[in-house]
PDB file of C-alpha atoms in Angstrom:
ATOM      1  CA  UNK A   1      11.876  -7.073  23.079  1.00 44.00           C
ATOM      2  CA  UNK A   2       8.643  -5.306  22.241  1.00 54.00           C
ATOM      3  CA  UNK A   3       8.026  -4.739  18.536  1.00 59.00           C
ATOM      4  CA  UNK A   4       6.590  -1.371  17.578  1.00 76.00           C
ATOM      5  CA  UNK A   5       4.210  -1.222  14.656  1.00 88.00           C
ATOM      6  CA  UNK A   6       5.212   0.998  11.750  1.00 91.00           C
ATOM      7  CA  UNK A   7       3.414   4.324  11.317  1.00 96.00           C
ATOM      8  CA  UNK A   8       4.385   6.591   8.421  1.00 96.00           C
ATOM      9  CA  UNK A   9       2.991   9.880   7.082  1.00 97.00           C
ATOM     10  CA  UNK A  10       3.481  11.238   3.556  1.00 97.00           C
ATOM     11  CA  UNK A  11       3.024  14.834   2.418  1.00 97.00           C
ATOM     12  CA  UNK A  12       5.420  14.783  -0.562  1.00 96.00           C
ATOM     13  CA  UNK A  13       6.503  12.615  -3.497  1.00 95.00           C
ATOM     14  CA  UNK A  14       9.627  11.635  -1.566  1.00 96.00           C
ATOM     15  CA  UNK A  15       7.538  10.524   1.425  1.00 97.00           C
ATOM     16  CA  UNK A  16       5.340   8.433  -0.896  1.00 97.00           C
ATOM     17  CA  UNK A  17       8.430   6.617  -2.187  1.00 96.00           C
ATOM     18  CA  UNK A  18       9.259   5.591   1.391  1.00 96.00           C
ATOM     19  CA  UNK A  19       5.731   4.264   1.924  1.00 97.00           C
ATOM     20  CA  UNK A  20       5.852   2.465  -1.446  1.00 96.00           C
ATOM     21  CA  UNK A  21       9.097   0.748  -0.444  1.00 94.00           C
ATOM     22  CA  UNK A  22       7.489  -0.538   2.747  1.00 94.00           C
ATOM     23  CA  UNK A  23       4.405  -1.739   0.848  1.00 96.00           C
ATOM     24  CA  UNK A  24       6.273  -3.579  -1.917  1.00 93.00           C
ATOM     25  CA  UNK A  25       4.891  -7.120  -2.259  1.00 92.00           C
ATOM     26  CA  UNK A  26       1.918  -6.440   0.002  1.00 95.00           C
ATOM     27  CA  UNK A  27      -1.203  -8.450  -0.819  1.00 95.00           C
ATOM     28  CA  UNK A  28      -4.692  -6.970  -0.752  1.00 95.00           C
ATOM     29  CA  UNK A  29      -8.119  -8.482  -1.173  1.00 93.00           C
ATOM     30  CA  UNK A  30     -10.390  -6.253  -3.250  1.00 92.00           C
ATOM     31  CA  UNK A  31     -12.970  -6.498  -0.451  1.00 93.00           C
ATOM     32  CA  UNK A  32     -10.506  -4.548   1.740  1.00 95.00           C
ATOM     33  CA  UNK A  33     -10.630  -1.442  -0.470  1.00 95.00           C
ATOM     34  CA  UNK A  34     -13.005   1.406   0.425  1.00 95.00           C
ATOM     35  CA  UNK A  35     -13.660   4.817  -1.077  1.00 96.00           C
ATOM     36  CA  UNK A  36     -15.546   6.906   1.494  1.00 97.00           C
ATOM     37  CA  UNK A  37     -16.785   9.613  -0.881  1.00 96.00           C
ATOM     38  CA  UNK A  38     -18.636  11.733   1.705  1.00 96.00           C
ATOM     39  CA  UNK A  39     -15.599  11.818   3.978  1.00 97.00           C
ATOM     40  CA  UNK A  40     -13.177  12.203   1.029  1.00 98.00           C
ATOM     41  CA  UNK A  41     -11.101   9.301   2.337  1.00 98.00           C
ATOM     42  CA  UNK A  42      -9.702   6.284   0.495  1.00 98.00           C
ATOM     43  CA  UNK A  43      -8.743   3.246   2.599  1.00 98.00           C
ATOM     44  CA  UNK A  44      -7.020   0.033   1.707  1.00 97.00           C
ATOM     45  CA  UNK A  45      -6.012  -2.722   4.112  1.00 97.00           C
ATOM     46  CA  UNK A  46      -3.043  -4.834   3.030  1.00 96.00           C
ATOM     47  CA  UNK A  47      -0.989  -7.766   4.255  1.00 95.00           C
ATOM     48  CA  UNK A  48       2.413  -6.083   4.234  1.00 94.00           C
ATOM     49  CA  UNK A  49       5.598  -8.118   3.850  1.00 89.00           C
ATOM     50  CA  UNK A  50       8.002  -6.795   6.494  1.00 87.00           C
ATOM     51  CA  UNK A  51      11.092  -6.186   4.356  1.00 73.00           C
ATOM     52  CA  UNK A  52      12.614  -4.050   7.096  1.00 76.00           C
ATOM     53  CA  UNK A  53      12.689  -7.076   9.403  1.00 64.00           C
ATOM     54  CA  UNK A  54      14.208  -9.437   6.803  1.00 57.00           C
ATOM     55  CA  UNK A  55      17.060  -7.034   6.156  1.00 58.00           C
ATOM     56  CA  UNK A  56      18.083  -7.038   9.839  1.00 59.00           C
ATOM     57  CA  UNK A  57      19.797 -10.388   9.444  1.00 58.00           C
ATOM     58  CA  UNK A  58      19.973 -13.667   7.600  1.00 54.00           C
ATOM     59  CA  UNK A  59      18.443 -15.605  10.486  1.00 53.00           C
ATOM     60  CA  UNK A  60      15.244 -13.562  10.682  1.00 66.00           C
ATOM     61  CA  UNK A  61      11.946 -15.186   9.801  1.00 76.00           C
ATOM     62  CA  UNK A  62       9.772 -13.851   6.987  1.00 81.00           C
ATOM     63  CA  UNK A  63       6.849 -11.908   8.466  1.00 86.00           C
ATOM     64  CA  UNK A  64       3.705 -10.109   7.376  1.00 88.00           C
ATOM     65  CA  UNK A  65       1.464  -7.656   9.195  1.00 92.00           C
ATOM     66  CA  UNK A  66      -1.903  -6.069   8.461  1.00 95.00           C
ATOM     67  CA  UNK A  67      -1.538  -2.413   7.585  1.00 97.00           C
ATOM     68  CA  UNK A  68      -3.926   0.343   6.571  1.00 98.00           C
ATOM     69  CA  UNK A  69      -3.110   2.870   3.874  1.00 98.00           C
ATOM     70  CA  UNK A  70      -5.269   5.994   4.221  1.00 98.00           C
ATOM     71  CA  UNK A  71      -5.467   8.848   1.729  1.00 98.00           C
ATOM     72  CA  UNK A  72      -7.245  12.054   2.776  1.00 98.00           C
ATOM     73  CA  UNK A  73      -8.637  14.972   0.729  1.00 98.00           C
ATOM     74  CA  UNK A  74      -9.655  12.625  -2.093  1.00 98.00           C
ATOM     75  CA  UNK A  75     -11.483  14.170  -5.033  1.00 98.00           C
ATOM     76  CA  UNK A  76     -12.070  11.039  -7.127  1.00 97.00           C
ATOM     77  CA  UNK A  77     -11.054   7.394  -7.511  1.00 97.00           C
ATOM     78  CA  UNK A  78     -10.907   5.239 -10.630  1.00 96.00           C
ATOM     79  CA  UNK A  79      -9.269   1.954 -11.500  1.00 94.00           C
ATOM     80  CA  UNK A  80      -8.014  -0.187 -14.361  1.00 94.00           C
ATOM     81  CA  UNK A  81      -8.027  -4.000 -14.330  1.00 91.00           C
ATOM     82  CA  UNK A  82      -9.411  -4.166 -10.778  1.00 89.00           C
ATOM     83  CA  UNK A  83     -12.493  -6.393 -10.560  1.00 83.00           C
ATOM     84  CA  UNK A  84     -14.204  -5.037  -7.437  1.00 78.00           C
ATOM     85  CA  UNK A  85     -17.242  -7.270  -7.954  1.00 78.00           C
ATOM     86  CA  UNK A  86     -15.259 -10.459  -7.274  1.00 79.00           C
ATOM     87  CA  UNK A  87     -14.342 -10.291  -3.576  1.00 76.00           C
ATOM     88  CA  UNK A  88     -12.088 -13.341  -3.951  1.00 80.00           C
ATOM     89  CA  UNK A  89      -9.643 -11.377  -6.131  1.00 87.00           C
ATOM     90  CA  UNK A  90      -6.278 -10.438  -4.675  1.00 92.00           C
ATOM     91  CA  UNK A  91      -3.868  -7.756  -5.856  1.00 94.00           C
ATOM     92  CA  UNK A  92      -0.080  -7.782  -5.459  1.00 94.00           C
ATOM     93  CA  UNK A  93       1.228  -4.310  -4.644  1.00 96.00           C
ATOM     94  CA  UNK A  94       4.175  -3.010  -6.673  1.00 95.00           C
ATOM     95  CA  UNK A  95       4.580   0.744  -6.109  1.00 96.00           C
ATOM     96  CA  UNK A  96       3.073   4.222  -5.852  1.00 97.00           C
ATOM     97  CA  UNK A  97       3.475   6.963  -8.453  1.00 97.00           C
ATOM     98  CA  UNK A  98       2.354  10.552  -8.051  1.00 97.00           C
ATOM     99  CA  UNK A  99       2.212  13.611 -10.249  1.00 96.00           C
ATOM    100  CA  UNK A 100       1.118  17.218  -9.895  1.00 96.00           C
ATOM    101  CA  UNK A 101      -1.764  18.020 -12.235  1.00 97.00           C
ATOM    102  CA  UNK A 102      -2.307  21.368 -14.026  1.00 97.00           C
ATOM    103  CA  UNK A 103      -5.060  22.308 -11.534  1.00 97.00           C
ATOM    104  CA  UNK A 104      -2.513  21.850  -8.663  1.00 96.00           C
ATOM    105  CA  UNK A 105      -4.194  18.671  -7.429  1.00 97.00           C
ATOM    106  CA  UNK A 106      -2.319  15.365  -7.380  1.00 98.00           C
ATOM    107  CA  UNK A 107      -2.790  12.071  -9.164  1.00 98.00           C
ATOM    108  CA  UNK A 108      -1.642   9.196  -6.972  1.00 98.00           C
ATOM    109  CA  UNK A 109      -1.451   5.788  -8.644  1.00 98.00           C
ATOM    110  CA  UNK A 110      -1.383   2.583  -6.620  1.00 97.00           C
ATOM    111  CA  UNK A 111       0.174   0.085  -9.017  1.00 96.00           C
ATOM    112  CA  UNK A 112      -0.320  -3.668  -8.736  1.00 95.00           C
ATOM    113  CA  UNK A 113       0.885  -6.638 -10.759  1.00 92.00           C
ATOM    114  CA  UNK A 114      -1.129  -7.634 -13.817  1.00 90.00           C
ATOM    115  CA  UNK A 115      -1.346  -4.025 -15.033  1.00 93.00           C
ATOM    116  CA  UNK A 116      -3.873  -3.183 -12.290  1.00 95.00           C
ATOM    117  CA  UNK A 117      -3.975   0.437 -11.153  1.00 97.00           C
ATOM    118  CA  UNK A 118      -6.041   2.438  -8.693  1.00 97.00           C
ATOM    119  CA  UNK A 119      -5.912   6.122  -9.653  1.00 98.00           C
ATOM    120  CA  UNK A 120      -6.689   8.634  -6.908  1.00 98.00           C
ATOM    121  CA  UNK A 121      -7.059  12.356  -7.496  1.00 98.00           C
ATOM    122  CA  UNK A 122      -6.445  14.328  -4.295  1.00 98.00           C
ATOM    123  CA  UNK A 123      -6.179  17.993  -3.324  1.00 98.00           C
ATOM    124  CA  UNK A 124      -2.828  17.380  -1.609  1.00 97.00           C
ATOM    125  CA  UNK A 125      -0.585  14.454  -0.727  1.00 97.00           C
ATOM    126  CA  UNK A 126      -1.908  13.409   2.676  1.00 97.00           C
ATOM    127  CA  UNK A 127      -1.227   9.697   3.121  1.00 98.00           C
ATOM    128  CA  UNK A 128      -0.759   7.542   6.218  1.00 98.00           C
ATOM    129  CA  UNK A 129       0.446   3.962   6.618  1.00 97.00           C
ATOM    130  CA  UNK A 130      -0.460   2.358   9.951  1.00 96.00           C
ATOM    131  CA  UNK A 131       0.372  -1.234  10.916  1.00 95.00           C
ATOM    132  CA  UNK A 132      -2.411  -2.980  12.835  1.00 93.00           C
ATOM    133  CA  UNK A 133      -2.176  -5.822  15.334  1.00 86.00           C
ATOM    134  CA  UNK A 134       0.500  -8.488  15.489  1.00 85.00           C
ATOM    135  CA  UNK A 135       2.796  -9.809  12.824  1.00 81.00           C
ATOM    136  CA  UNK A 136       2.792 -13.441  11.695  1.00 73.00           C
ATOM    137  CA  UNK A 137       5.289 -15.724  10.060  1.00 77.00           C
ATOM    138  CA  UNK A 138       5.092 -15.854   6.267  1.00 72.00           C
ATOM    139  CA  UNK A 139       5.887 -19.120   4.505  1.00 68.00           C
ATOM    140  CA  UNK A 140       7.835 -17.558   1.673  1.00 63.00           C
ATOM    141  CA  UNK A 141       9.786 -14.418   0.888  1.00 55.00           C
ATOM    142  CA  UNK A 142       8.679 -12.700  -2.336  1.00 60.00           C
ATOM    143  CA  UNK A 143      11.178 -12.934  -5.178  1.00 57.00           C
ATOM    144  CA  UNK A 144      11.577 -10.850  -8.312  1.00 52.00           C
ATOM    145  CA  UNK A 145      12.961 -11.589 -11.741  1.00 56.00           C
ATOM    146  CA  UNK A 146      15.286  -8.868 -12.976  1.00 47.00           C
ATOM    147  CA  UNK A 147      15.589  -8.049 -16.650  1.00 45.00           C
TER     148      UNK A 147
END
């Protein structure tokens, strides 16, 4: 059976929640983050844990795949607790939050563990998730402590 890579587009808050669910527990190296100011594009390449495959059955193997998250129509990018100078740093993806600002632009927050946040101001919500290449077996499945 041929496996098709996931491709998702988001133009609303609801769409972003779907993308966030697919990106939960993804791992990203800070060297794989790019803000292309002239093109008004923000790119981030992540190692996505394939939750959708795990949930198909108890006998499935844990898998990861490289995926690209692309945001278009970007006005500005800022971050908190993200050391971009140390290319050996990794971030663990948690979720995406978005809000409409008074000037009708959007603030999209990529939230990572350790109180790390990348804040993107964009004209509109125009986000794409695109899996790249082949998946590989992951040694462990991420776990979460619940309060």
